[in-house]
Amino acid sequence: MVVSFFESFFEIQKEVHQAVFAWIPFSFGDVFYILIGVFLLYYIVISFKKKRRHFSLLTLLIGVNIFYFLYQIFWGMLYFQTPIIKKLSTQEEPTTEKAKVLALKYLEKCKKTRSLVKEDRNGIFIITDLRSIQKEILAGQASLPKSISGKKAPEVNSFKPSLFRNVMSFTGILGYYNPFTAEAQYNSQLPNTYIPFTSAHESSHQLGFAREQEANFVGYLIGINSKNSELRYSTEYFTLKSLLNFIVEKDPEFVKTMLENYSPQMKRDRAYEKAFVLQHQGWLDDFFGFTNNLFLKSNQQEGSVTYSYFIDLLLNYERV
Ligand SMILES: [Zn+2]
């Protein structure tokens, strides 16, 4: 009851927020976060002055409470929605055998789609038209299976490159949704293989799917049958990587063979992704030691354990 109230509330909030913020050419949400940071810092500094301590601590307390309250009603309550897995016709545990069958299927799809897209002079996949990918994602939201998403797809373009792209590259964040402005931020520095699928993932948050792995699944549904080959390649490639991540613990030999069977184009894309991660991770590891790993785990972006709910959804959806 309470949750369905917030689901309806989210529909209205989405419309209002997008009308207010989507047209702004940069991420207004990022500016908002910077202002919050300045506000916090200012009142923390003043709280060291005896005379104004009482006032500044009270302001901080009220500020933090308002922020938390807004976060909860704009977003936090959506974590209590019915899980997508309950909406699928089966709820079977994923098995390595099934995952292997799908992985082989997705390797073939990736190879085929990769041969249709453009590459730079180093032979790495590049996006030629981000706008049309974004349009395609929004159209995809509107044609999701009704049994999985009953949410309104307003088809408002509110994708924004993040103002914090350097920080993102070094911390391994691909994108994020801002619940205060309903904008979808992505890291424009990322290897292009990530960008279309990350956009589809963040747009699923915009649609109203809060859980990380469900946003992956909805992003997958949006991208997998797309006529846009750049979006489709990025989605197929993400799906393949997720499957291999799931399989690798049980059967590393299989994964090794799969990687060897990547097409030369895919091998170049993979090498480029690895170089990007290494280049940035190296810097972070030098300064913060283990934080990056911890971060990735808590952020549920990497790590085979947290991939499994997406795999659950995928294997129950694509029954093999
Ligand atoms: Zn997400």
Short mmCIF file of N, CA, C and O in Angstrom, two decimals, residues 194-319:
data_model
loop_
_atom_site.label_atom_id
_atom_site.label_comp_id
_atom_site.label_asym_id
_atom_site.label_seq_id
_atom_site.Cartn_x
_atom_site.Cartn_y
_atom_site.Cartn_z
N TYR A 194 31.29 1.16 -22.93
CA TYR A 194 30.47 1.27 -21.73
C TYR A 194 29.30 2.23 -21.87
O TYR A 194 28.27 2.08 -21.20
N ILE A 195 29.50 3.29 -22.69
CA ILE A 195 28.58 4.43 -22.60
C ILE A 195 27.12 4.13 -22.98
O ILE A 195 26.22 4.47 -22.22
N PRO A 196 26.87 3.44 -24.11
CA PRO A 196 25.45 3.21 -24.42
C PRO A 196 24.74 2.37 -23.35
O PRO A 196 23.65 2.74 -22.90
N PHE A 197 25.36 1.30 -22.88
CA PHE A 197 24.67 0.48 -21.89
C PHE A 197 24.54 1.21 -20.55
O PHE A 197 23.50 1.12 -19.89
N THR A 198 25.59 1.94 -20.16
CA THR A 198 25.49 2.73 -18.91
C THR A 198 24.32 3.70 -19.01
O THR A 198 23.57 3.88 -18.05
N SER A 199 24.13 4.31 -20.17
CA SER A 199 23.02 5.23 -20.36
C SER A 199 21.68 4.50 -20.21
O SER A 199 20.76 5.01 -19.58
N ALA A 200 21.60 3.30 -20.78
CA ALA A 200 20.36 2.52 -20.66
C ALA A 200 20.11 2.16 -19.20
O ALA A 200 18.97 2.21 -18.72
N HIS A 201 21.17 1.82 -18.48
CA HIS A 201 21.08 1.49 -17.06
C HIS A 201 20.56 2.70 -16.26
O HIS A 201 19.60 2.59 -15.50
N GLU A 202 21.19 3.85 -16.47
CA GLU A 202 20.77 5.04 -15.71
C GLU A 202 19.35 5.46 -16.09
O GLU A 202 18.59 5.93 -15.24
N SER A 203 18.99 5.26 -17.35
CA SER A 203 17.63 5.63 -17.76
C SER A 203 16.60 4.72 -17.09
O SER A 203 15.46 5.12 -16.88
N SER A 204 17.01 3.52 -16.73
CA SER A 204 16.09 2.61 -16.02
C SER A 204 15.85 3.12 -14.61
O SER A 204 14.75 2.97 -14.07
N HIS A 205 16.87 3.74 -14.01
CA HIS A 205 16.65 4.41 -12.72
C HIS A 205 15.67 5.56 -12.90
O HIS A 205 14.75 5.74 -12.10
N GLN A 206 15.85 6.31 -13.99
CA GLN A 206 14.94 7.43 -14.26
C GLN A 206 13.50 6.95 -14.38
O GLN A 206 12.57 7.62 -13.96
N LEU A 207 13.37 5.79 -14.98
CA LEU A 207 12.04 5.21 -15.17
C LEU A 207 11.41 4.83 -13.83
O LEU A 207 10.20 4.82 -13.68
N GLY A 208 12.26 4.52 -12.85
CA GLY A 208 11.74 4.19 -11.51
C GLY A 208 12.19 2.85 -10.97
O GLY A 208 11.59 2.33 -10.02
N PHE A 209 13.22 2.25 -11.56
CA PHE A 209 13.78 1.01 -11.00
C PHE A 209 15.00 1.36 -10.17
O PHE A 209 16.00 1.83 -10.70
N ALA A 210 14.90 1.13 -8.87
CA ALA A 210 15.95 1.60 -7.97
C ALA A 210 17.10 0.60 -7.85
O ALA A 210 18.26 0.99 -7.84
N ARG A 211 16.79 -0.69 -7.76
CA ARG A 211 17.84 -1.67 -7.48
C ARG A 211 18.83 -1.74 -8.64
O ARG A 211 18.43 -1.76 -9.81
N GLU A 212 20.11 -1.82 -8.30
CA GLU A 212 21.17 -1.82 -9.30
C GLU A 212 20.99 -2.91 -10.36
O GLU A 212 21.06 -2.66 -11.56
N GLN A 213 20.81 -4.14 -9.90
CA GLN A 213 20.75 -5.25 -10.84
C GLN A 213 19.47 -5.23 -11.67
O GLN A 213 19.44 -5.74 -12.78
N GLU A 214 18.42 -4.63 -11.13
CA GLU A 214 17.18 -4.50 -11.91
C GLU A 214 17.36 -3.42 -12.97
O GLU A 214 16.82 -3.55 -14.08
N ALA A 215 18.12 -2.38 -12.65
CA ALA A 215 18.41 -1.35 -13.65
C ALA A 215 19.24 -1.97 -14.78
O ALA A 215 19.05 -1.66 -15.96
N ASN A 216 20.15 -2.89 -14.42
CA ASN A 216 20.89 -3.62 -15.46
C ASN A 216 19.96 -4.43 -16.34
O ASN A 216 20.09 -4.45 -17.56
N PHE A 217 19.01 -5.10 -15.70
CA PHE A 217 18.10 -5.96 -16.45
C PHE A 217 17.18 -5.14 -17.36
O PHE A 217 16.98 -5.49 -18.52
N VAL A 218 16.66 -4.05 -16.85
CA VAL A 218 15.80 -3.20 -17.68
C VAL A 218 16.63 -2.57 -18.80
O VAL A 218 16.19 -2.48 -19.95
N GLY A 219 17.86 -2.18 -18.48
CA GLY A 219 18.77 -1.66 -19.51
C GLY A 219 19.01 -2.71 -20.59
O GLY A 219 19.04 -2.40 -21.79
N TYR A 220 19.15 -3.94 -20.15
CA TYR A 220 19.32 -5.06 -21.08
C TYR A 220 18.09 -5.21 -21.99
O TYR A 220 18.22 -5.33 -23.21
N LEU A 221 16.89 -5.15 -21.38
CA LEU A 221 15.66 -5.28 -22.17
C LEU A 221 15.55 -4.16 -23.21
O LEU A 221 15.10 -4.37 -24.34
N ILE A 222 16.00 -2.97 -22.82
CA ILE A 222 15.94 -1.81 -23.71
C ILE A 222 16.92 -1.98 -24.88
O ILE A 222 16.60 -1.70 -26.03
N GLY A 223 18.13 -2.47 -24.56
CA GLY A 223 19.19 -2.45 -25.57
C GLY A 223 19.27 -3.67 -26.47
O GLY A 223 19.78 -3.59 -27.59
N ILE A 224 18.78 -4.79 -25.97
CA ILE A 224 19.13 -6.06 -26.60
C ILE A 224 18.50 -6.25 -27.98
O ILE A 224 19.07 -6.90 -28.84
N ASN A 225 17.32 -5.68 -28.19
CA ASN A 225 16.68 -5.84 -29.50
C ASN A 225 16.68 -4.54 -30.30
O ASN A 225 15.94 -4.41 -31.27
N SER A 226 17.51 -3.61 -29.86
CA SER A 226 17.52 -2.30 -30.51
C SER A 226 18.00 -2.39 -31.96
O SER A 226 18.84 -3.21 -32.29
N LYS A 227 17.43 -1.51 -32.80
CA LYS A 227 17.88 -1.44 -34.19
C LYS A 227 19.18 -0.64 -34.28
O LYS A 227 19.88 -0.69 -35.28
N ASN A 228 19.50 0.10 -33.21
CA ASN A 228 20.74 0.88 -33.18
C ASN A 228 21.90 -0.06 -32.81
O ASN A 228 21.98 -0.56 -31.69
N SER A 229 22.81 -0.30 -33.76
CA SER A 229 23.83 -1.33 -33.52
C SER A 229 24.84 -0.92 -32.44
O SER A 229 25.42 -1.77 -31.77
N GLU A 230 25.03 0.39 -32.23
CA GLU A 230 25.97 0.83 -31.18
C GLU A 230 25.40 0.49 -29.80
O GLU A 230 26.12 -0.01 -28.93
N LEU A 231 24.12 0.76 -29.61
CA LEU A 231 23.47 0.43 -28.34
C LEU A 231 23.41 -1.09 -28.16
O LEU A 231 23.65 -1.62 -27.08
N ARG A 232 23.12 -1.79 -29.26
CA ARG A 232 22.98 -3.24 -29.17
C ARG A 232 24.33 -3.89 -28.83
O ARG A 232 24.41 -4.77 -27.98
N TYR A 233 25.38 -3.43 -29.47
CA TYR A 233 26.70 -4.01 -29.18
C TYR A 233 27.08 -3.81 -27.71
O TYR A 233 27.50 -4.74 -27.03
N SER A 234 26.91 -2.59 -27.22
CA SER A 234 27.26 -2.28 -25.84
C SER A 234 26.45 -3.17 -24.87
O SER A 234 26.99 -3.66 -23.87
N THR A 235 25.19 -3.39 -25.19
CA THR A 235 24.32 -4.21 -24.34
C THR A 235 24.70 -5.69 -24.40
O THR A 235 24.79 -6.37 -23.38
N GLU A 236 24.92 -6.17 -25.61
CA GLU A 236 25.31 -7.58 -25.77
C GLU A 236 26.65 -7.84 -25.07
O GLU A 236 26.85 -8.88 -24.44
N TYR A 237 27.53 -6.87 -25.20
CA TYR A 237 28.86 -7.02 -24.61
C TYR A 237 28.78 -7.02 -23.08
O TYR A 237 29.43 -7.82 -22.41
N PHE A 238 27.94 -6.15 -22.53
CA PHE A 238 27.72 -6.15 -21.08
C PHE A 238 27.16 -7.49 -20.62
O PHE A 238 27.59 -8.06 -19.62
N THR A 239 26.18 -8.00 -21.37
CA THR A 239 25.53 -9.26 -21.01
C THR A 239 26.55 -10.40 -21.04
O THR A 239 26.62 -11.21 -20.11
N LEU A 240 27.35 -10.42 -22.09
CA LEU A 240 28.39 -11.44 -22.20
C LEU A 240 29.36 -11.36 -21.02
O LEU A 240 29.68 -12.38 -20.38
N LYS A 241 29.82 -10.16 -20.70
CA LYS A 241 30.77 -10.00 -19.59
C LYS A 241 30.16 -10.45 -18.26
O LYS A 241 30.82 -11.09 -17.44
N SER A 242 28.88 -10.13 -18.06
CA SER A 242 28.20 -10.53 -16.82
C SER A 242 28.13 -12.04 -16.72
O SER A 242 28.36 -12.63 -15.67
N LEU A 243 27.81 -12.69 -17.85
CA LEU A 243 27.73 -14.15 -17.87
C LEU A 243 29.10 -14.76 -17.57
O LEU A 243 29.22 -15.68 -16.75
N LEU A 244 30.14 -14.23 -18.21
CA LEU A 244 31.48 -14.77 -17.99
C LEU A 244 31.93 -14.56 -16.54
O LEU A 244 32.55 -15.44 -15.95
N ASN A 245 31.55 -13.42 -15.98
CA ASN A 245 31.87 -13.16 -14.57
C ASN A 245 31.21 -14.17 -13.64
O ASN A 245 31.75 -14.53 -12.60
N PHE A 246 30.00 -14.55 -14.03
CA PHE A 246 29.26 -15.53 -13.24
C PHE A 246 29.88 -16.93 -13.38
O PHE A 246 29.99 -17.68 -12.41
N ILE A 247 30.32 -17.24 -14.59
CA ILE A 247 30.84 -18.58 -14.86
C ILE A 247 32.25 -18.78 -14.31
O ILE A 247 32.62 -19.88 -13.89
N VAL A 248 33.03 -17.69 -14.27
CA VAL A 248 34.47 -17.82 -14.05
C VAL A 248 34.84 -18.54 -12.74
O VAL A 248 35.82 -19.30 -12.70
N GLU A 249 34.03 -18.38 -11.72
CA GLU A 249 34.35 -19.04 -10.44
C GLU A 249 34.25 -20.56 -10.55
O GLU A 249 35.02 -21.28 -9.95
N LYS A 250 33.26 -21.00 -11.34
CA LYS A 250 33.03 -22.43 -11.46
C LYS A 250 33.91 -23.07 -12.53
O LYS A 250 34.32 -24.21 -12.40
N ASP A 251 34.11 -22.33 -13.62
CA ASP A 251 34.82 -22.93 -14.75
C ASP A 251 35.73 -21.91 -15.46
O ASP A 251 35.38 -21.42 -16.53
N PRO A 252 36.86 -21.59 -14.85
CA PRO A 252 37.75 -20.59 -15.45
C PRO A 252 38.26 -20.99 -16.83
O PRO A 252 38.51 -20.11 -17.67
N GLU A 253 38.39 -22.30 -17.07
CA GLU A 253 38.88 -22.75 -18.38
C GLU A 253 37.92 -22.34 -19.50
O GLU A 253 38.35 -21.92 -20.57
N PHE A 254 36.63 -22.50 -19.22
CA PHE A 254 35.61 -22.13 -20.21
C PHE A 254 35.73 -20.66 -20.57
O PHE A 254 35.71 -20.27 -21.73
N VAL A 255 35.89 -19.83 -19.53
CA VAL A 255 35.98 -18.39 -19.74
C VAL A 255 37.23 -18.04 -20.55
O VAL A 255 37.19 -17.20 -21.46
N LYS A 256 38.31 -18.73 -20.25
CA LYS A 256 39.56 -18.49 -20.98
C LYS A 256 39.37 -18.78 -22.47
O LYS A 256 39.77 -17.99 -23.33
N THR A 257 38.73 -19.91 -22.76
CA THR A 257 38.48 -20.27 -24.15
C THR A 257 37.58 -19.23 -24.83
O THR A 257 37.79 -18.86 -25.99
N MET A 258 36.58 -18.78 -24.09
CA MET A 258 35.67 -17.77 -24.63
C MET A 258 36.43 -16.50 -25.01
O MET A 258 36.23 -15.94 -26.08
N LEU A 259 37.31 -16.07 -24.10
CA LEU A 259 38.07 -14.84 -24.37
C LEU A 259 38.96 -15.01 -25.59
O LEU A 259 39.13 -14.08 -26.38
N GLU A 260 39.50 -16.21 -25.75
CA GLU A 260 40.33 -16.48 -26.92
C GLU A 260 39.50 -16.45 -28.21
O GLU A 260 40.01 -16.15 -29.28
N ASN A 261 38.22 -16.77 -28.05
CA ASN A 261 37.36 -16.80 -29.22
C ASN A 261 36.69 -15.47 -29.55
O ASN A 261 35.88 -15.39 -30.47
N TYR A 262 37.02 -14.42 -28.79
CA TYR A 262 36.55 -13.08 -29.15
C TYR A 262 37.06 -12.78 -30.55
O TYR A 262 38.15 -13.23 -30.93
N SER A 263 36.30 -11.99 -31.32
CA SER A 263 36.81 -11.57 -32.63
C SER A 263 37.97 -10.59 -32.40
O SER A 263 38.07 -10.01 -31.31
N PRO A 264 38.85 -10.39 -33.40
CA PRO A 264 39.97 -9.45 -33.20
C PRO A 264 39.48 -8.07 -32.77
O PRO A 264 40.10 -7.42 -31.93
N GLN A 265 38.33 -7.63 -33.33
CA GLN A 265 37.78 -6.31 -32.94
C GLN A 265 37.42 -6.29 -31.46
O GLN A 265 37.72 -5.35 -30.74
N MET A 266 36.76 -7.35 -31.00
CA MET A 266 36.36 -7.42 -29.59
C MET A 266 37.57 -7.49 -28.68
O MET A 266 37.57 -6.93 -27.59
N LYS A 267 38.60 -8.18 -29.15
CA LYS A 267 39.83 -8.27 -28.35
C LYS A 267 40.44 -6.89 -28.15
O LYS A 267 40.93 -6.56 -27.07
N ARG A 268 40.39 -6.08 -29.22
CA ARG A 268 40.94 -4.71 -29.10
C ARG A 268 40.11 -3.89 -28.11
O ARG A 268 40.65 -3.15 -27.30
N ASP A 269 38.78 -4.03 -28.18
CA ASP A 269 37.91 -3.30 -27.24
C ASP A 269 38.19 -3.72 -25.81
O ASP A 269 38.24 -2.89 -24.90
N ARG A 270 38.40 -5.00 -25.61
CA ARG A 270 38.63 -5.52 -24.26
C ARG A 270 39.98 -5.01 -23.73
O ARG A 270 40.07 -4.59 -22.58
N ALA A 271 40.99 -5.02 -24.60
CA ALA A 271 42.31 -4.54 -24.19
C ALA A 271 42.23 -3.06 -23.81
O ALA A 271 42.84 -2.61 -22.84
N TYR A 272 41.44 -2.31 -24.57
CA TYR A 272 41.31 -0.88 -24.29
C TYR A 272 40.61 -0.64 -22.95
O TYR A 272 41.04 0.21 -22.16
N GLU A 273 39.56 -1.40 -22.68
CA GLU A 273 38.87 -1.30 -21.38
C GLU A 273 39.83 -1.62 -20.23
O GLU A 273 39.86 -0.95 -19.22
N LYS A 274 40.59 -2.69 -20.42
CA LYS A 274 41.52 -3.10 -19.36
C LYS A 274 42.56 -2.03 -19.11
O LYS A 274 42.88 -1.71 -17.96
N ALA A 275 43.08 -1.46 -20.21
CA ALA A 275 44.10 -0.42 -20.07
C ALA A 275 43.52 0.79 -19.34
O ALA A 275 44.17 1.38 -18.47
N PHE A 276 42.28 1.13 -19.67
CA PHE A 276 41.62 2.27 -19.02
C PHE A 276 41.49 2.04 -17.51
O PHE A 276 41.84 2.90 -16.70
N VAL A 277 41.04 0.87 -17.14
CA VAL A 277 40.86 0.55 -15.72
C VAL A 277 42.20 0.56 -14.99
O VAL A 277 42.35 1.18 -13.94
N LEU A 278 43.18 -0.07 -15.60
CA LEU A 278 44.51 -0.14 -14.98
C LEU A 278 45.12 1.24 -14.77
O LEU A 278 45.63 1.56 -13.71
N GLN A 279 45.03 2.04 -15.82
CA GLN A 279 45.60 3.38 -15.81
C GLN A 279 45.02 4.19 -14.66
O GLN A 279 45.73 4.92 -13.98
N HIS A 280 43.72 4.06 -14.44
CA HIS A 280 43.07 4.85 -13.39
C HIS A 280 43.16 4.18 -12.03
O HIS A 280 43.37 4.83 -11.03
N GLN A 281 42.99 2.87 -12.04
CA GLN A 281 43.02 2.16 -10.77
C GLN A 281 44.39 2.26 -10.13
O GLN A 281 44.52 2.40 -8.92
N GLY A 282 45.43 2.20 -10.97
CA GLY A 282 46.80 2.28 -10.48
C GLY A 282 46.99 3.52 -9.63
O GLY A 282 47.53 3.47 -8.53
N TRP A 283 46.48 4.62 -10.12
CA TRP A 283 46.60 5.90 -9.43
C TRP A 283 45.91 5.84 -8.06
O TRP A 283 46.46 6.22 -7.04
N LEU A 284 44.69 5.30 -8.07
CA LEU A 284 43.91 5.25 -6.83
C LEU A 284 44.54 4.31 -5.81
O LEU A 284 44.61 4.61 -4.62
N ASP A 285 45.02 3.17 -6.32
CA ASP A 285 45.64 2.19 -5.43
C ASP A 285 46.87 2.77 -4.75
O ASP A 285 47.11 2.55 -3.57
N ASP A 286 47.63 3.56 -5.52
CA ASP A 286 48.82 4.18 -4.95
C ASP A 286 48.47 5.08 -3.78
O ASP A 286 49.15 5.13 -2.78
N PHE A 287 47.38 5.80 -3.91
CA PHE A 287 47.05 6.78 -2.89
C PHE A 287 46.16 6.23 -1.77
O PHE A 287 46.28 6.62 -0.63
N PHE A 288 45.26 5.35 -2.13
CA PHE A 288 44.29 4.92 -1.12
C PHE A 288 44.34 3.43 -0.81
O PHE A 288 43.52 2.92 -0.07
N GLY A 289 45.28 2.74 -1.43
CA GLY A 289 45.40 1.32 -1.13
C GLY A 289 44.17 0.53 -1.54
O GLY A 289 43.83 0.49 -2.70
N PHE A 290 43.50 -0.04 -0.56
CA PHE A 290 42.43 -1.00 -0.85
C PHE A 290 41.08 -0.37 -1.14
O PHE A 290 40.14 -1.05 -1.46
N THR A 291 40.96 0.96 -1.03
CA THR A 291 39.63 1.58 -1.13
C THR A 291 38.88 1.25 -2.40
O THR A 291 37.68 1.10 -2.38
N ASN A 292 39.61 1.17 -3.50
CA ASN A 292 38.91 0.97 -4.76
C ASN A 292 38.12 -0.33 -4.79
O ASN A 292 36.96 -0.36 -5.18
N ASN A 293 38.76 -1.37 -4.33
CA ASN A 293 38.10 -2.66 -4.27
C ASN A 293 36.87 -2.61 -3.39
O ASN A 293 35.81 -3.09 -3.76
N LEU A 294 37.05 -2.01 -2.24
CA LEU A 294 35.95 -1.86 -1.30
C LEU A 294 34.83 -1.11 -1.95
O LEU A 294 33.67 -1.48 -1.87
N PHE A 295 35.21 -0.01 -2.62
CA PHE A 295 34.21 0.83 -3.27
C PHE A 295 33.42 0.03 -4.29
O PHE A 295 32.20 0.04 -4.31
N LEU A 296 34.13 -0.69 -5.13
CA LEU A 296 33.47 -1.44 -6.18
C LEU A 296 32.51 -2.45 -5.60
O LEU A 296 31.43 -2.67 -6.10
N LYS A 297 32.91 -3.05 -4.48
CA LYS A 297 32.04 -4.05 -3.87
C LYS A 297 30.78 -3.39 -3.33
O LYS A 297 29.68 -3.85 -3.57
N SER A 298 30.97 -2.28 -2.61
CA SER A 298 29.80 -1.66 -1.99
C SER A 298 28.90 -1.03 -3.05
O SER A 298 27.71 -0.91 -2.89
N ASN A 299 29.50 -0.65 -4.17
CA ASN A 299 28.72 0.00 -5.21
C ASN A 299 28.04 -1.03 -6.14
O ASN A 299 27.30 -0.66 -7.03
N GLN A 300 28.33 -2.27 -5.91
CA GLN A 300 27.73 -3.36 -6.67
C GLN A 300 27.95 -3.23 -8.17
O GLN A 300 27.07 -3.57 -8.95
N GLN A 301 29.07 -2.67 -8.59
CA GLN A 301 29.31 -2.54 -10.02
C GLN A 301 30.13 -3.73 -10.53
O GLN A 301 29.92 -4.20 -11.63
N GLU A 302 31.05 -4.17 -9.73
CA GLU A 302 31.91 -5.26 -10.16
C GLU A 302 31.81 -6.39 -9.14
O GLU A 302 31.08 -6.30 -8.17
N GLY A 303 32.58 -7.42 -9.36
CA GLY A 303 32.58 -8.51 -8.37
C GLY A 303 31.52 -9.51 -8.75
O GLY A 303 30.37 -9.18 -8.92
N SER A 304 31.93 -10.76 -8.89
CA SER A 304 31.02 -11.76 -9.45
C SER A 304 29.83 -12.03 -8.53
O SER A 304 28.77 -12.39 -8.98
N VAL A 305 30.01 -11.84 -7.23
CA VAL A 305 28.92 -12.15 -6.30
C VAL A 305 27.69 -11.31 -6.58
O VAL A 305 26.59 -11.82 -6.69
N THR A 306 27.91 -9.99 -6.75
CA THR A 306 26.77 -9.10 -6.91
C THR A 306 26.17 -9.17 -8.31
O THR A 306 25.12 -8.63 -8.56
N TYR A 307 26.85 -9.81 -9.24
CA TYR A 307 26.28 -9.94 -10.56
C TYR A 307 25.13 -10.93 -10.58
O TYR A 307 24.35 -10.96 -11.50
N SER A 308 25.04 -11.78 -9.58
CA SER A 308 24.16 -12.93 -9.74
C SER A 308 22.68 -12.58 -9.83
O SER A 308 21.94 -13.30 -10.48
N TYR A 309 22.23 -11.48 -9.21
CA TYR A 309 20.79 -11.17 -9.33
C TYR A 309 20.45 -10.81 -10.78
O TYR A 309 19.40 -11.20 -11.29
N PHE A 310 21.35 -10.10 -11.45
CA PHE A 310 21.14 -9.84 -12.88
C PHE A 310 21.11 -11.17 -13.64
O PHE A 310 20.26 -11.37 -14.52
N ILE A 311 22.02 -12.05 -13.30
CA ILE A 311 22.07 -13.36 -13.97
C ILE A 311 20.78 -14.16 -13.68
O ILE A 311 20.22 -14.79 -14.57
N ASP A 312 20.32 -14.09 -12.44
CA ASP A 312 19.03 -14.69 -12.06
C ASP A 312 17.94 -14.24 -13.02
O ASP A 312 17.20 -15.05 -13.57
N LEU A 313 17.84 -12.93 -13.17
CA LEU A 313 16.79 -12.35 -14.00
C LEU A 313 16.97 -12.77 -15.45
O LEU A 313 16.03 -13.21 -16.11
N LEU A 314 18.21 -12.69 -15.91
CA LEU A 314 18.51 -13.00 -17.31
C LEU A 314 18.16 -14.45 -17.64
O LEU A 314 17.50 -14.73 -18.64
N LEU A 315 18.60 -15.37 -16.77
CA LEU A 315 18.40 -16.79 -17.08
C LEU A 315 16.93 -17.21 -16.95
O LEU A 315 16.48 -18.12 -17.62
N ASN A 316 16.19 -16.52 -16.09
CA ASN A 316 14.76 -16.84 -16.01
C ASN A 316 13.98 -16.21 -17.14
O ASN A 316 12.92 -16.69 -17.52
N TYR A 317 14.51 -15.10 -17.64
CA TYR A 317 13.84 -14.41 -18.74
C TYR A 317 14.12 -15.13 -20.07
O TYR A 317 13.22 -15.40 -20.85
N GLU A 318 15.39 -15.41 -20.32
CA GLU A 318 15.77 -16.09 -21.57
C GLU A 318 15.91 -17.56 -21.29
O GLU A 318 17.01 -18.07 -21.16
N ARG A 319 14.81 -18.25 -21.18
CA ARG A 319 14.93 -19.66 -20.79
C ARG A 319 15.62 -20.49 -21.86
O ARG A 319 15.26 -20.42 -23.03
#
